[in-house]
Amino acid sequence: MENHLIASMLAATIVSGTPLILVAMGELVTEKAGVLNLGAEGMMSIGAVTAFAVALSGGGPVLAVLAGMAAACVMALAFGFLTLTMMANQVASGLALALFGVGLAAFIGKPFESTPLPMIAPVPVPLLEHIPVLGPALFNQQAMVYLSWAIVAAVLYFLYRSRWGLVLRAVGESPSSAHAVGYRVITLRYAAVAFGGAMAGMGGAFISVFYTPLWAEGMVAGRGWIALALVVFATWRPLRVVLGAYLFGGVMIAQLFVQGSGVQLDMPAQLMSSLPYIATIAVLVLISRNAHTIRLHSPASLGQPFRPDA
Amino acid sequence: MLKLEPRPSASATMRYVSPLAAVALTLFASLFLFAALGKDPFTAFRVFFLNPLRDMHALTELLLKATPLMLIGIGLAVGYRANVWNIGAEGQFVMGAIAATGVALQAGDGGPWTWVLMLLAGAFGGGMWAAVPALLRTRWRANEILVTLMMVYIAQFAASWLVHGPWKNPDGFNFPQTRMFADAALLPILVEGTRLNAAFLVALATLAVGYVFLERSFYGYQMQVAGEADAAARYAGYSASRAIWIGMLASGGMAGVAGVAEVAGPMGQLTESISSGYGFAAIIVAFVGRLHPVGICLASLLMALLFLGGEQAQQFINLPSSISKVFQGLLLFFLLGADLFIGYRIRFDRTVNPGKLPWKTT
């Protein structure tokens, strides 16, 4: 019985951390290329509503996720056009994307509100699912959870083991040097921004199609912003993003388990609900105190526009 | 071949033209959007953009809606000039509303000046909510963008807890809202028979004070320098943390006053959804208004028009009112794009052999 409870808490933590991993991985790659896209919340919302619309019209989960990714990717490219081609301020453009995306998603999603989708069954991994405690928690999950692990591995390999990953990091550290040796800085940054958008879209799709299969305005609930904070928390290192995402996933589901466990806490539900946001602030403060770590790991050209001819 | 060429110096004309271009592009895009949604674009345009201006009563509603945007927008501009990115005005708005509600519920039928006390309490509540990120930023360098945003969610949960719990109206049929405020706790009405109230005058006064501070005072100048060239500011000995504190407290305080304007104005009580996006819309107002008080005044009116247009669209042409947010976002996108032409101009490059041009380096 105890084991069962631990396993289900662990499983729920992993599910609730998954969208954060997806979005933060995309943002990490974008920022490694030197572009700060604050629009994650907007791209996630667009991804979520598009995927939901496709799933609702019978497109199936795979098509739904792909559609969500494509829609968010288009948003990201609009951001890329503003900041890379038009050289607009990245902070302001990211905010614009966040506000626009959330608004547009609310607009598109109005007709679908309060129409639920059927739950998608988890996919057990043969053999591994029978490991005590960890088995049911780790290996009886939604397919997207396994996919998130594969993406983390791919990002790790790409950034630190592949030539193009090295180039991408060079573009983030010193765009003018990368340009001087003949790499197309702007094109690479577009690619990184597009990848960030696709991942944010996937994270949004996960929420509206797999996690809570319905659409409600504001259902992304700040996860895009939390993912941005996660990248800072992880000081731009992929494995620490995973750790952070599961930590936050745990905080986010704590409320459900307290309510479900029957323990009478003398604490309003709203206080429990605000814990992830309070935790984000606390973590940001803890990490930011060490300016040295941040400076050492953050891409040197983060947020700076680059113009090849200038 | 079109070519982008840096201007020798930033174009002052384009600084004013680009918001106008952004407005024009937004209006133009709206026609396409309406058509794409299967509405007659010209009817929809009239309903959305002209209905809110049709008569005196509609105009007072426009000013009512513009009031919180002016208040928050001018406050944000103070910070944005110094690159202090407070984007949690929505939460500071809610905290201001909560603080004012606390005073109103405490005062009961209270004195005739209860609403004045509420305005002060609101400024304090919003200011204190912004003081937290200011402290975290100046003491531990925590990114104020993310901290202010997280605090929006916390403020909304706080409001939700109050109206479901301790402040819930006992005779309210279980609706999550407080009692209606007593008359003394409501802002005086300016035009009889409308909802336009004294907060509008407060907003105008704030714009005037903002003008003096930003354009005519030494502190305002220091903040601008800090934002544009922080190395120069450091060299001149201007304090970065003072700019952060001024920026955060001004924007938080003004957002708090805007919160009071909502609870002690058209709402008359605190509800769960007291913040209807004014805090976020005001970010757009600040940018479109070029961080200048006059611009912010005009941008607030424009954004108010977009809000009311959304309500009209919902009522008459069966479109969700969130279409307002789509236009607000588009406006900001177009502005950011148009701003390119402040620093650059487009040259039509006719030459066949660019190698011959002396100013070509490659």
XYZ file of C-alpha atoms in Angstrom:
672
model
C 0.000 0.000 0.000
C 2.802 2.389 0.952
C 4.699 1.341 -2.153
C 1.653 1.921 -4.258
C 1.275 5.482 -2.961
C 4.952 6.285 -3.545
C 4.755 4.867 -7.052
C 1.697 6.907 -7.959
C 3.184 10.102 -6.521
C 6.359 9.517 -8.483
C 4.390 8.788 -11.637
C 2.305 11.940 -11.248
C 5.425 14.019 -10.600
C 6.959 12.771 -13.823
C 3.833 13.493 -15.837
C 3.520 16.982 -14.452
C 7.229 17.692 -15.061
C 7.100 16.505 -18.682
C 5.683 19.653 -20.321
C 8.258 21.699 -18.414
C 11.076 19.507 -19.746
C 9.839 19.838 -23.314
C 9.436 23.611 -23.253
C 12.624 24.238 -21.281
C 14.680 22.045 -23.651
C 13.477 24.160 -26.571
C 14.213 27.381 -24.738
C 17.631 26.087 -23.700
C 18.645 25.473 -27.306
C 17.250 28.879 -28.340
C 19.193 30.625 -25.597
C 22.352 28.646 -26.368
C 22.181 30.279 -29.805
C 22.060 33.658 -28.092
C 18.352 34.407 -28.516
C 16.135 35.134 -25.527
C 12.552 34.242 -26.421
C 10.254 35.161 -23.551
C 7.215 34.059 -25.534
C 7.114 30.455 -24.300
C 3.786 30.945 -22.529
C 2.190 32.211 -25.738
C 3.680 29.491 -27.917
C 2.566 26.818 -25.440
C -0.976 28.199 -25.438
C -1.111 28.181 -29.227
C 0.320 24.667 -29.310
C -2.191 23.496 -26.728
C -5.241 24.935 -28.455
C -4.193 23.810 -31.946
C -3.431 20.267 -30.807
C -6.717 20.151 -28.939
C -8.657 21.322 -31.998
C -7.034 18.671 -34.166
C -7.616 15.926 -31.593
C -11.238 17.006 -31.201
C -11.859 16.785 -34.919
C -10.620 13.185 -34.867
C -7.029 13.728 -35.947
C -5.562 11.351 -33.379
C -2.879 12.242 -30.827
C 0.125 12.049 -33.172
C -1.347 14.440 -35.680
C -2.549 16.655 -32.834
C 0.934 16.983 -31.365
C 2.451 17.643 -34.785
C -0.147 20.331 -35.477
C 0.535 21.947 -32.094
C 4.239 21.952 -32.820
C 3.746 23.434 -36.266
C 1.480 26.209 -35.001
C 3.851 27.208 -32.211
C 6.740 27.013 -34.659
C 5.028 29.545 -36.905
C 4.666 31.843 -33.890
C 8.343 31.400 -33.096
C 9.284 32.259 -36.658
C 7.249 35.461 -36.405
C 9.303 36.266 -33.298
C 12.435 35.344 -35.234
C 11.460 37.672 -38.059
C 11.016 40.554 -35.604
C 14.186 39.996 -33.631
C 16.580 38.492 -36.185
C 15.565 40.156 -39.416
C 14.013 43.364 -38.083
C 16.412 43.481 -35.113
C 13.672 44.386 -32.646
C 14.366 44.236 -28.918
C 14.155 40.583 -27.864
C 12.626 41.244 -24.447
C 9.828 43.386 -25.877
C 9.211 41.026 -28.802
C 9.094 38.018 -26.485
C 6.561 39.764 -24.278
C 4.547 40.630 -27.364
C 4.591 36.982 -28.407
C 3.496 35.861 -24.949
C 0.599 38.327 -24.803
C -0.447 37.672 -28.391
C -0.215 33.887 -28.106
C -2.277 33.713 -24.934
C -4.878 36.053 -26.441
C -5.041 34.275 -29.775
C -5.345 30.888 -28.065
C -8.248 32.175 -25.970
C -9.890 33.431 -29.132
C -9.414 30.229 -31.125
C -10.367 27.985 -28.206
C -13.645 29.669 -27.268
C -15.841 27.199 -29.204
C -14.082 24.144 -27.715
C -14.375 25.150 -24.089
C -15.733 22.438 -21.804
C -15.653 19.672 -24.424
C -13.449 16.926 -22.956
C -11.400 14.452 -24.988
C -11.063 10.776 -24.072
C -8.034 10.010 -21.889
C -5.110 8.451 -23.745
C -3.941 5.215 -22.172
C -0.368 4.887 -20.918
C 2.048 2.644 -22.777
C 3.785 0.155 -20.462
C 7.340 -0.850 -21.297
C 7.524 -4.666 -21.233
C 9.589 -6.157 -18.373
C 10.739 -2.806 -16.979
C 7.223 -2.035 -15.765
C 7.490 -4.919 -13.281
C 10.369 -3.400 -11.308
C 8.944 -2.732 -7.834
C 7.908 0.907 -7.182
C 10.024 2.419 -9.985
C 8.506 0.169 -12.647
C 4.944 1.457 -12.501
C 6.183 5.008 -11.930
C 8.729 5.247 -14.714
C 7.693 2.639 -17.243
C 3.928 2.759 -17.352
C 3.638 6.256 -18.736
C 2.263 8.209 -21.672
C 4.330 7.764 -24.817
C 5.175 11.469 -24.646
C 7.019 10.940 -21.364
C 9.424 8.511 -23.012
C 9.695 10.900 -25.926
C 10.739 13.689 -23.557
C 13.606 11.523 -22.318
C 14.672 10.798 -25.879
C 14.608 14.533 -26.622
C 16.789 15.294 -23.618
C 19.284 12.685 -24.810
C 19.170 14.097 -28.334
C 19.711 17.665 -27.119
C 22.632 16.533 -24.955
C 24.179 14.691 -27.874
C 23.565 17.552 -30.276
C 24.947 20.306 -28.051
C 28.004 18.569 -26.680
C 28.884 15.786 -29.099
C 28.018 17.076 -32.565
C 29.758 19.600 -34.749
C 26.616 21.656 -35.344
C 26.007 21.793 -31.620
C 29.431 23.306 -31.208
C 28.682 25.822 -33.938
C 25.366 26.686 -32.291
C 27.087 27.326 -28.979
C 29.723 29.390 -30.724
C 26.974 31.495 -32.296
C 25.580 32.113 -28.805
C 28.947 32.936 -27.317
C 30.371 35.106 -30.062
C 28.241 35.666 -33.145
C 30.807 37.918 -34.794
C 33.534 35.252 -34.591
C 31.160 32.601 -35.890
C 30.243 34.935 -38.732
C 33.890 35.675 -39.445
C 34.682 31.994 -39.918
C 31.803 31.717 -42.343
C 28.792 30.401 -40.417
C 25.395 31.864 -41.098
C 24.569 33.295 -37.689
C 21.075 34.491 -38.545
C 20.066 31.233 -40.254
C 21.291 29.196 -37.293
C 19.467 31.442 -34.891
C 16.285 31.042 -36.929
C 16.694 27.277 -36.670
C 17.204 27.459 -32.907
C 14.167 29.728 -32.481
C 12.065 27.375 -34.621
C 13.160 24.385 -32.540
C 12.245 26.299 -29.368
C 8.823 27.017 -30.820
C 8.215 23.414 -31.851
C 9.155 22.194 -28.373
C 6.918 24.775 -26.691
C 4.119 23.628 -28.983
C 4.760 20.022 -28.000
C 4.662 20.979 -24.328
C 1.363 22.769 -24.854
C -0.042 19.833 -26.818
C 0.963 17.487 -24.006
C -1.084 19.526 -21.550
C -4.286 19.796 -23.589
C -4.287 16.331 -25.200
C -2.522 13.993 -22.749
C -2.327 15.576 -19.312
C -5.773 17.121 -18.854
C -7.568 16.336 -22.119
C -9.651 19.476 -22.414
C -9.243 23.111 -23.374
C -9.777 25.942 -20.922
C -8.550 29.499 -21.251
C -5.432 29.968 -19.143
C -4.828 26.225 -18.732
C -1.121 26.648 -19.473
C -1.152 28.538 -16.154
C 2.316 30.043 -16.262
C 4.157 26.839 -17.151
C 5.857 28.677 -20.026
C 7.235 31.238 -17.605
C 8.246 28.551 -15.136
C 10.114 26.789 -17.954
C 12.035 30.016 -18.618
C 12.961 30.184 -14.951
C 14.002 26.521 -15.110
C 16.592 27.310 -17.757
C 18.120 29.894 -15.425
C 17.826 27.474 -12.513
C 19.636 24.836 -14.566
C 22.282 27.408 -15.543
C 21.781 26.325 -19.175
C 22.626 22.633 -18.576
C 20.159 20.045 -19.955
C 20.340 17.457 -17.180
C 19.718 20.059 -14.530
C 16.665 21.141 -16.521
C 15.301 17.610 -16.098
C 16.025 17.634 -12.385
C 14.396 21.041 -12.019
C 11.361 20.054 -14.075
C 10.643 17.035 -11.891
C 11.199 19.098 -8.768
C 8.588 21.574 -9.989
C 6.372 18.766 -11.197
C 6.417 17.450 -7.641
C 5.515 20.831 -6.187
C 2.679 21.194 -8.702
C 1.046 17.888 -7.828
C 1.664 18.121 -4.074
C -1.694 19.840 -3.716
C -3.596 16.945 -5.299
C -1.966 14.431 -2.992
C -2.605 16.474 0.114
C -6.266 16.744 -0.849
C -6.476 13.077 -1.796
C -4.687 11.752 1.266
C -7.464 12.882 3.579
C -4.999 14.734 5.832
C -6.749 17.811 7.134
C -4.326 20.654 6.611
C -5.274 23.991 8.076
C -4.195 25.697 4.884
C -6.335 27.201 2.125
C -6.262 25.382 -1.216
C -5.215 28.614 -2.946
C -2.039 28.721 -0.889
C -1.214 25.203 -2.007
C -1.922 26.183 -5.612
C 0.460 29.110 -5.423
C 3.325 26.932 -4.176
C 4.880 26.323 -7.637
C 5.047 30.070 -8.230
C 6.492 30.744 -4.777
C 8.984 27.937 -5.354
C 10.006 29.467 -8.685
C 10.774 32.778 -7.002
C 12.708 31.077 -4.204
C 14.757 29.035 -6.662
C 15.479 32.062 -8.850
C 16.760 33.958 -5.837
C 18.941 31.053 -4.724
C 20.511 30.646 -8.154
C 20.844 34.330 -8.997
C 22.697 35.062 -5.751
C 25.679 33.417 -7.333
C 26.342 35.884 -10.138
C 29.525 34.062 -10.993
C 27.759 30.789 -11.908
C 25.221 32.646 -14.028
C 27.860 34.622 -15.888
C 29.995 31.559 -16.431
C 27.232 29.497 -17.985
C 24.874 31.893 -19.716
C 25.568 32.378 -23.452
C 27.569 35.591 -23.736
C 25.501 37.130 -26.531
C 22.118 36.251 -24.989
C 19.568 38.886 -25.961
C 21.954 40.892 -28.157
C 20.901 41.557 -31.747
C 23.404 40.699 -34.479
C 23.775 42.292 -37.878
C 26.229 40.561 -40.202
C 27.264 43.635 -42.217
C 27.653 46.087 -39.393
C 17.177 44.705 -54.761
C 15.987 46.187 -51.489
C 18.710 46.937 -49.040
C 18.709 47.895 -45.404
C 21.040 50.709 -44.561
C 21.794 52.154 -41.123
C 20.847 55.796 -40.740
C 23.623 58.127 -39.632
C 21.449 59.064 -36.649
C 18.149 57.714 -35.316
C 15.196 59.224 -37.128
C 13.120 61.423 -34.855
C 10.275 61.436 -37.382
C 10.064 57.648 -37.515
C 9.835 57.559 -33.734
C 6.413 59.199 -34.119
C 5.472 57.664 -37.441
C 6.037 54.075 -36.385
C 3.214 53.939 -33.780
C 0.884 55.473 -36.347
C 2.021 52.931 -38.917
C 1.439 50.168 -36.384
C -2.107 51.410 -35.747
C -2.799 51.621 -39.469
C -1.430 48.127 -40.062
C -3.519 46.756 -37.188
C -6.688 48.313 -38.613
C -5.803 46.960 -42.020
C -5.078 43.479 -40.641
C -8.426 43.565 -38.838
C -10.244 43.720 -42.167
C -8.494 40.563 -43.300
C -9.087 38.842 -39.991
C -12.808 39.667 -40.032
C -13.070 38.410 -43.597
C -11.201 35.225 -42.683
C -13.702 34.666 -39.873
C -16.515 34.842 -42.372
C -17.827 38.245 -41.303
C -18.444 41.149 -43.611
C -15.220 43.069 -42.946
C -16.757 46.533 -43.151
C -19.719 45.787 -40.894
C -17.403 44.106 -38.421
C -14.986 47.021 -38.601
C -17.796 49.457 -37.865
C -19.057 47.421 -34.924
C -15.592 46.888 -33.504
C -13.905 50.251 -34.005
C -16.707 52.783 -34.425
C -19.515 51.572 -32.127
C -17.483 52.395 -29.003
C -17.298 56.016 -30.213
C -20.912 56.460 -31.284
C -22.272 58.769 -28.574
C -21.562 60.593 -25.344
C -22.347 57.587 -23.187
C -20.062 55.357 -25.221
C -17.291 57.937 -24.922
C -17.518 58.020 -21.130
C -17.204 54.235 -21.156
C -14.102 54.646 -23.287
C -12.563 57.035 -20.757
C -13.557 54.682 -17.939
C -11.721 51.808 -19.624
C -8.738 54.000 -20.486
C -8.318 55.142 -16.857
C -6.580 52.033 -15.450
C -4.473 51.744 -18.619
C -3.230 55.323 -18.224
C -2.427 54.777 -14.557
C -0.541 51.526 -15.106
C 1.044 52.593 -18.392
C 2.650 55.738 -16.995
C 3.961 53.804 -14.008
C 5.466 51.117 -16.241
C 7.065 53.778 -18.450
C 9.027 55.089 -15.452
C 10.612 51.675 -15.006
C 10.940 50.727 -18.673
C 12.942 53.885 -19.381
C 15.543 52.524 -16.993
C 15.262 48.961 -18.360
C 13.448 47.799 -15.240
C 11.087 45.209 -16.676
C 8.110 45.052 -14.364
C 5.647 42.868 -16.214
C 3.635 41.914 -13.160
C 1.419 44.994 -13.088
C -1.536 42.620 -13.287
C -0.638 41.254 -9.853
C 0.060 44.686 -8.399
C -3.346 45.745 -9.714
C -4.960 42.857 -7.823
C -3.052 43.673 -4.635
C -4.160 47.308 -4.878
C -7.746 46.129 -5.278
C -7.358 43.825 -2.276
C -5.875 46.556 -0.070
C -8.661 48.972 -1.002
C -11.288 46.313 -0.379
C -9.799 45.749 3.061
C -10.300 49.438 3.853
C -13.813 49.496 2.384
C -14.965 46.437 4.345
C -13.380 47.772 7.539
C -14.866 51.238 7.152
C -18.407 49.982 6.588
C -20.580 53.040 6.104
C -17.543 55.109 7.151
C -16.718 58.738 6.519
C -17.291 60.611 3.286
C -13.592 60.393 2.374
C -13.278 56.637 2.644
C -12.431 56.377 -1.045
C -9.420 58.663 -0.579
C -8.070 56.337 2.071
C -8.725 53.478 -0.319
C -6.669 55.098 -3.064
C -3.757 55.454 -0.647
C -4.167 51.868 0.533
C -4.248 50.674 -3.088
C -1.053 52.526 -3.972
C 0.545 51.009 -0.881
C -0.675 47.489 -1.678
C 0.511 47.596 -5.282
C 3.767 49.249 -4.264
C 4.496 46.625 -1.635
C 3.792 43.843 -4.131
C 6.341 45.450 -6.473
C 8.797 46.030 -3.622
C 9.359 42.280 -3.315
C 10.845 41.874 -6.831
C 12.724 45.160 -6.353
C 14.307 43.787 -3.182
C 15.092 40.423 -4.759
C 16.607 42.135 -7.775
C 18.750 44.648 -5.877
C 19.871 42.236 -3.157
C 20.256 38.972 -5.079
C 19.956 39.915 -8.770
C 16.860 37.737 -9.251
C 15.386 38.443 -12.696
C 12.491 40.858 -12.174
C 10.637 39.722 -15.309
C 10.102 36.231 -13.937
C 9.598 37.276 -10.311
C 6.968 39.918 -11.113
C 5.165 37.404 -13.317
C 5.115 34.658 -10.714
C 3.683 37.192 -8.292
C 0.744 37.770 -10.648
C -0.364 34.191 -10.088
C 0.162 34.474 -6.338
C -1.884 37.697 -6.179
C -4.708 36.068 -8.120
C -4.757 33.115 -5.741
C -4.815 35.555 -2.806
C -7.855 37.329 -4.262
C -9.516 33.998 -4.943
C -8.916 32.855 -1.358
C -10.340 36.083 0.099
C -13.544 36.023 -1.923
C -14.089 32.308 -1.310
C -13.119 32.572 2.351
C -12.864 35.374 4.860
C -14.340 38.180 2.723
C -17.094 36.214 1.046
C -20.438 37.964 1.006
C -22.569 35.944 3.470
C -25.747 36.964 1.625
C -24.232 36.443 -1.806
C -25.854 33.135 -2.778
C -22.435 31.492 -2.555
C -20.932 33.619 -5.327
C -17.198 34.198 -4.827
C -17.358 37.943 -4.212
C -17.361 40.431 -1.337
C -20.257 42.573 -0.176
C -21.026 45.569 -2.350
C -19.176 48.614 -1.024
C -20.994 51.396 0.851
C -21.498 54.649 -1.051
C -18.677 56.360 0.833
C -16.299 53.688 -0.448
C -17.163 54.353 -4.086
C -15.353 56.880 -6.244
C -17.497 59.959 -6.988
C -19.119 59.946 -10.417
C -17.972 62.712 -12.771
C -20.775 62.723 -15.323
C -24.244 62.078 -13.945
C -25.851 58.975 -15.427
C -22.558 57.385 -16.529
C -19.950 55.254 -14.792
C -17.057 57.671 -15.364
C -15.563 58.455 -11.958
C -12.918 60.474 -10.153
C -10.221 57.928 -10.978
C -10.098 59.470 -14.447
C -8.993 62.782 -12.903
C -6.428 60.917 -10.812
C -5.124 59.331 -14.021
C -4.828 62.711 -15.756
C -3.018 64.136 -12.735
C -0.683 61.144 -12.755
C 0.100 61.705 -16.414
C 0.995 65.333 -15.597
C 3.190 64.294 -12.669
C 4.724 61.610 -14.876
C 5.485 64.217 -17.508
C 7.290 66.451 -15.018
C 9.204 63.520 -13.549
C 10.209 61.866 -16.822
C 10.791 64.861 -19.033
C 11.702 67.659 -16.684
C 13.371 66.216 -13.587
C 16.937 65.195 -12.952
C 15.895 61.807 -11.547
C 13.891 61.112 -14.677
C 16.912 61.994 -16.780
C 19.136 59.725 -14.691
C 16.736 56.842 -15.200
C 16.722 57.377 -18.934
C 20.507 57.374 -19.037
C 20.594 54.245 -16.896
C 18.315 52.545 -19.412
C 20.056 53.668 -22.564
C 23.693 53.445 -21.572
C 24.205 51.823 -18.249
C 27.982 52.056 -18.440
C 27.672 55.816 -18.829
C 25.230 55.910 -15.938
C 27.636 54.005 -13.725
C 30.449 56.284 -14.755
C 28.369 59.311 -13.844
C 27.677 57.725 -10.475
C 23.936 57.192 -10.971
C 22.738 54.413 -8.733
C 21.338 51.402 -10.556
C 19.475 50.129 -7.536
C 17.810 53.479 -7.000
C 16.518 53.323 -10.582
C 15.162 49.838 -9.885
C 13.434 50.940 -6.696
C 11.921 54.046 -8.284
C 10.803 52.085 -11.338
C 9.249 49.248 -9.388
C 7.556 51.364 -6.720
C 6.148 53.823 -9.256
C 4.736 51.123 -11.492
C 3.506 48.986 -8.603
C 1.895 51.931 -6.847
C 0.131 53.128 -9.986
C -1.056 49.616 -10.801
C -2.425 49.459 -7.259
C -4.339 52.709 -7.765
C -5.737 51.251 -10.989
C -6.937 48.287 -8.951
C -8.777 50.660 -6.626
C -10.314 52.394 -9.635
C -11.821 49.056 -10.640
C -13.193 47.870 -7.275
C -14.321 51.315 -6.096
C -15.534 52.252 -9.571
C -17.526 50.098 -11.965
C -17.313 46.878 -9.890
C -18.217 48.144 -6.421
C -16.871 44.951 -4.857
C -13.951 42.547 -5.066
C -14.500 39.504 -7.270
C -12.336 36.576 -8.234
C -11.745 37.847 -11.752
C -11.155 41.478 -10.831
C -8.167 41.721 -13.147
C -9.385 41.631 -16.705
C -5.979 41.911 -18.281
C -5.382 45.640 -17.702
C -1.943 44.954 -16.252
C -0.816 43.133 -19.377
C -2.553 45.480 -21.811
C -0.747 48.381 -20.125
C 2.582 46.875 -21.194
C 1.444 47.379 -24.779
C 0.205 50.865 -23.885
C 3.623 51.809 -22.527
C 5.399 50.635 -25.692
C 2.923 52.034 -28.188
C 2.936 55.313 -26.223
C 6.719 55.467 -26.649
C 7.180 55.637 -22.836
C 6.045 59.252 -23.112
C 3.091 60.604 -21.067
C 1.295 62.102 -24.058
C 1.807 58.943 -26.078
C 0.591 56.833 -23.171
C -2.564 58.931 -22.912
C -3.326 58.342 -26.600
C -2.320 54.688 -26.517
C -4.606 54.113 -23.506
C -7.550 55.503 -25.432
C -6.702 53.258 -28.379
C -6.357 50.164 -26.196
C -9.606 51.011 -24.419
C -11.221 51.169 -27.837
C -9.901 47.676 -28.585
C -11.330 46.375 -25.294
C -14.745 47.889 -25.937
C -14.641 46.760 -29.552
C -14.235 43.204 -28.319
C -17.341 43.562 -26.164
C -19.252 44.985 -29.109
C -18.036 42.184 -31.365
C -19.269 39.636 -28.863
C -22.639 41.308 -28.601
C -23.355 42.085 -32.243
C -21.336 39.853 -34.517
C -20.940 36.792 -32.345
C -17.163 36.796 -31.991
C -15.453 35.949 -28.673
C -14.400 39.136 -26.865
C -10.855 37.764 -26.665
C -10.473 39.072 -30.216
C -9.429 42.284 -28.421
C -6.276 40.584 -27.221
C -5.479 39.430 -30.747
C -5.581 43.022 -31.984
C -3.610 44.262 -28.968
C -0.900 41.713 -29.683
C -0.855 42.522 -33.397
C -0.489 46.213 -32.585
C 2.617 45.528 -30.518
C 4.078 43.219 -33.183
C 3.618 45.849 -35.881
C 5.112 48.539 -33.658
C 8.221 46.490 -32.897
C 8.646 45.753 -36.579
C 8.091 49.359 -37.663
C 10.672 50.516 -35.140
C 13.358 49.088 -37.397
C 12.983 52.188 -39.521
C 14.012 54.438 -36.639
C 17.552 53.182 -36.988
C 17.571 51.981 -40.586
C 16.201 52.961 -43.949
C 15.447 50.975 -47.026
C 17.459 51.723 -50.131
C 16.440 50.549 -53.544
C 19.698 49.192 -54.857
C 19.718 49.433 -58.665
C 23.367 48.841 -59.353
C 24.277 45.777 -61.374
C 27.845 45.653 -60.229
C 27.980 46.431 -56.530
C 31.739 45.905 -56.476
C 32.262 49.365 -57.971
C 30.583 51.244 -55.163
C 33.189 52.873 -52.967
C 31.226 52.448 -49.720
C 30.907 48.694 -50.149
C 33.358 46.907 -47.938
C 32.907 43.368 -49.213
